[in-house]
Amino acid sequence: MNLPPVYAPIPYDDFPRGFFGVLEGVSGVGKSTLARVLAKRLEATALHTLTVPHEGWAQEARLQLRALPQFAFYLSGLLHASDRARQALTAGAVIADRYTASVIACHAAVHGVTTEDVTRLLAPFRDYLARPDRTFYLRCSEDVLRERMRSKRDLKQDDRDLFEVPGRLKQLLVNFESVAAGDPTAVVLDTDDRSPDQLADEILKYMEGERA
């Protein structure tokens, strides 16, 4: 797509670029906790998708927008998160809590469409998005997820919907598996009986492999 330069992504190829790692998976699986551990150990920038200012608008977007405008809202947040990542990567590593896979998997589950449908909508904007070095898809059993959700302090409606909306959790799990299967950066990590520090150790091994 030939667009005016004003629509080009922030360039970062002329700088020594840090490692860009993404954590994906359903709510409550442990992404945010692991992101904090990794950011501290790596002295990295921690980034959440959605980030400010989109984070503050998410509830209204969820309640008031129909499917396509809602997708456009989350796409806008994703493009903004990519800009933030590109800026931060010139200074060091970036660890993102959610990124492209969450937009695809969650939108598809909520609106009853396939991940392929959402992927096609996203396709024209792929070149704008900063590409992760690795995307770590976190999994756990339903029993462990329920236990972790009980200890989560900032429960949102999306978290409650995992168990209150019939079929939501099952569909999300299927969607994340589908997205991971087509993601060349994907690494699937089972998190049952593993602490955030243990998972961080494994992720750091992947990072060392990227540098080798």
Coordinates of C-alpha atoms in Angstrom, one line a residue:
M1 CA 0.0 0.0 0.0
N2 CA 1.5 3.3 -1.2
L3 CA 0.8 5.9 1.5
P4 CA 2.1 9.4 2.3
P5 CA 5.2 9.4 4.6
V6 CA 3.1 10.8 7.5
Y7 CA 1.5 7.3 7.8
A8 CA 4.9 5.5 7.9
P9 CA 5.8 3.8 11.2
I10 CA 8.5 5.2 13.5
P11 CA 11.8 4.0 12.0
Y12 CA 14.1 2.1 14.4
D13 CA 16.3 0.1 12.1
D14 CA 19.2 2.6 12.3
F15 CA 19.6 2.0 16.1
P16 CA 20.9 -1.0 18.1
R17 CA 17.5 -2.6 18.7
G18 CA 16.6 -4.3 22.0
F19 CA 14.7 -7.6 22.3
F20 CA 11.0 -7.4 21.8
G21 CA 9.1 -10.1 23.7
V22 CA 5.3 -10.4 23.9
L23 CA 3.3 -12.4 26.4
E24 CA -0.1 -13.7 25.2
G25 CA -2.9 -15.9 26.7
V26 CA -6.3 -15.6 28.4
S27 CA -6.9 -13.3 31.3
G28 CA -5.6 -14.6 34.6
V29 CA -2.9 -16.9 33.1
G30 CA -0.2 -14.7 34.6
K31 CA 0.9 -12.3 31.8
S32 CA 1.0 -9.2 33.9
T33 CA 3.0 -10.7 36.8
L34 CA 5.5 -12.3 34.4
A35 CA 5.8 -9.0 32.5
R36 CA 6.8 -7.2 35.8
V37 CA 9.3 -9.9 36.6
L38 CA 10.9 -9.8 33.2
A39 CA 11.0 -6.0 33.0
K40 CA 12.7 -5.8 36.4
R41 CA 15.3 -8.5 35.5
L42 CA 16.0 -7.1 32.1
E43 CA 15.7 -3.4 33.0
A44 CA 13.2 -3.4 30.1
T45 CA 10.2 -1.3 29.2
A46 CA 7.0 -2.9 30.2
L47 CA 4.1 -2.2 27.8
H48 CA 0.5 -3.1 28.0
T49 CA -1.8 -3.3 25.0
L50 CA -4.1 -1.4 25.5
T51 CA -1.9 1.4 26.7
V52 CA -2.8 5.0 27.6
P53 CA -5.0 6.7 26.3
H54 CA -6.9 3.7 24.9
E55 CA -6.9 1.9 28.3
G56 CA -9.2 4.5 29.7
W57 CA -11.7 4.2 26.8
A58 CA -11.9 0.4 26.7
Q59 CA -15.0 0.0 28.9
E60 CA -17.1 2.4 26.8
A61 CA -15.8 0.8 23.6
R62 CA -16.8 -2.6 24.8
L63 CA -20.3 -1.5 25.7
Q64 CA -21.2 1.1 23.0
L65 CA -19.4 0.0 19.8
R66 CA -20.6 -2.5 17.3
A67 CA -18.2 -5.1 16.0
L68 CA -16.4 -3.3 13.3
P69 CA -16.0 0.1 15.1
Q70 CA -14.9 -1.9 18.2
F71 CA -12.2 -3.7 16.0
A72 CA -11.1 -0.3 14.7
F73 CA -10.7 0.9 18.4
Y74 CA -8.5 -2.1 19.3
L75 CA -6.6 -1.8 16.1
S76 CA -5.9 1.9 16.9
G77 CA -4.6 0.8 20.3
L78 CA -2.4 -1.8 18.8
L79 CA -0.9 0.6 16.3
H80 CA -0.2 3.0 19.2
A81 CA 1.4 0.3 21.2
S82 CA 3.6 -0.5 18.2
D83 CA 4.7 3.1 18.1
R84 CA 5.5 3.0 21.8
A85 CA 7.5 -0.3 21.3
R86 CA 9.5 1.1 18.4
Q87 CA 10.5 4.2 20.5
A88 CA 11.4 2.1 23.5
L89 CA 13.4 -0.6 21.6
T90 CA 16.0 2.0 20.6
A91 CA 16.9 2.2 24.3
G92 CA 16.6 -1.5 25.3
A93 CA 14.4 -4.5 25.6
V94 CA 10.6 -4.3 25.6
I95 CA 8.2 -6.8 27.2
A96 CA 4.5 -6.4 26.0
D97 CA 1.6 -7.7 28.0
R98 CA -0.7 -8.6 25.0
Y99 CA -0.2 -7.6 21.4
T100 CA -1.5 -8.7 18.0
A101 CA -2.7 -12.2 19.0
S102 CA -4.9 -10.8 21.8
V103 CA -6.7 -8.5 19.4
I104 CA -7.4 -11.3 17.0
A105 CA -8.3 -14.0 19.5
C106 CA -10.4 -11.9 21.8
H107 CA -12.3 -10.0 19.1
A108 CA -13.1 -13.3 17.3
A109 CA -14.4 -14.9 20.5
V110 CA -16.5 -12.0 21.6
H111 CA -18.2 -11.5 18.2
G112 CA -18.5 -15.1 17.0
V113 CA -16.2 -14.8 14.0
T114 CA -13.2 -16.8 13.0
T115 CA -9.6 -15.8 13.7
E116 CA -9.1 -15.9 9.9
D117 CA -11.8 -13.2 9.5
V118 CA -10.0 -10.9 12.0
T119 CA -6.6 -11.6 10.6
R120 CA -7.8 -10.5 7.1
L121 CA -9.1 -7.2 8.6
L122 CA -5.7 -6.7 10.3
A123 CA -3.6 -7.6 7.3
P124 CA -3.3 -4.2 5.6
F125 CA -1.7 -2.8 8.8
R126 CA 0.9 -5.6 9.4
D127 CA 3.8 -3.7 8.0
Y128 CA 3.2 -0.8 10.4
L129 CA 3.4 -3.1 13.5
A130 CA 6.8 -3.7 15.2
R131 CA 7.5 -7.4 14.9
P132 CA 8.2 -9.3 18.1
D133 CA 11.4 -11.4 18.3
R134 CA 9.4 -14.0 20.3
T135 CA 5.7 -14.2 21.3
F136 CA 5.2 -16.4 24.4
Y137 CA 1.8 -18.0 24.6
L138 CA 1.1 -18.9 28.2
R139 CA -1.2 -21.8 29.0
C140 CA -2.6 -23.4 32.2
S141 CA -5.3 -25.8 33.2
E142 CA -8.8 -24.5 33.9
D143 CA -8.5 -25.4 37.6
V144 CA -5.3 -23.4 37.9
L145 CA -6.8 -20.5 35.9
R146 CA -9.8 -20.4 38.3
E147 CA -7.5 -20.4 41.3
R148 CA -5.4 -17.6 39.8
M149 CA -8.5 -15.6 38.9
R150 CA -9.7 -15.8 42.5
S151 CA -6.6 -14.0 43.7
K152 CA -6.6 -11.4 41.0
R153 CA -7.3 -8.0 42.5
D154 CA -8.4 -5.9 39.5
L155 CA -11.1 -8.1 38.0
K156 CA -12.7 -6.6 34.9
Q157 CA -15.8 -7.7 33.1
D158 CA -13.7 -9.5 30.5
D159 CA -12.3 -11.6 33.3
R160 CA -15.7 -12.5 34.6
D161 CA -16.9 -13.3 31.1
L162 CA -14.4 -16.1 30.9
F163 CA -16.5 -18.2 33.2
E164 CA -19.9 -16.5 33.0
V165 CA -20.4 -16.4 29.2
P166 CA -21.1 -20.0 28.0
G167 CA -18.3 -21.3 25.8
R168 CA -16.2 -18.1 26.1
L169 CA -13.1 -19.7 27.8
K170 CA -13.1 -22.7 25.4
Q171 CA -13.4 -20.5 22.4
L172 CA -10.6 -18.2 23.6
L173 CA -8.3 -21.2 24.1
V174 CA -9.1 -22.5 20.6
N175 CA -8.5 -19.0 19.2
F176 CA -5.1 -18.5 20.9
E177 CA -4.0 -22.0 19.7
S178 CA -5.1 -21.1 16.1
V179 CA -3.2 -17.8 16.2
A180 CA -0.1 -19.4 17.7
A181 CA -0.1 -22.1 15.0
G182 CA 0.3 -19.5 12.3
D183 CA 2.8 -17.3 14.3
P184 CA 6.5 -17.8 13.3
T185 CA 7.5 -16.0 16.5
A186 CA 5.4 -18.3 18.8
V187 CA 6.7 -20.2 21.8
V188 CA 4.1 -22.1 23.9
L189 CA 4.8 -22.3 27.6
D190 CA 2.7 -24.3 30.1
T191 CA 2.5 -22.5 33.4
D192 CA 1.0 -25.0 35.8
D193 CA 3.3 -25.6 38.8
R194 CA 5.8 -23.0 37.5
S195 CA 6.5 -19.7 39.2
P196 CA 6.9 -16.4 37.4
D197 CA 10.7 -16.6 38.1
Q198 CA 10.9 -20.1 36.6
L199 CA 9.1 -18.9 33.5
A200 CA 11.3 -15.9 33.3
D201 CA 14.4 -18.1 33.4
E202 CA 13.1 -20.1 30.4
I203 CA 12.2 -16.9 28.5
L204 CA 15.7 -15.5 29.1
K205 CA 17.1 -18.7 27.6
Y206 CA 15.2 -17.9 24.4
M207 CA 16.5 -14.4 24.5
E208 CA 20.1 -15.7 24.7
G209 CA 19.4 -17.9 21.7
E210 CA 18.3 -14.9 19.7
R211 CA 21.5 -13.1 20.5
A212 CA 23.7 -16.1 19.6

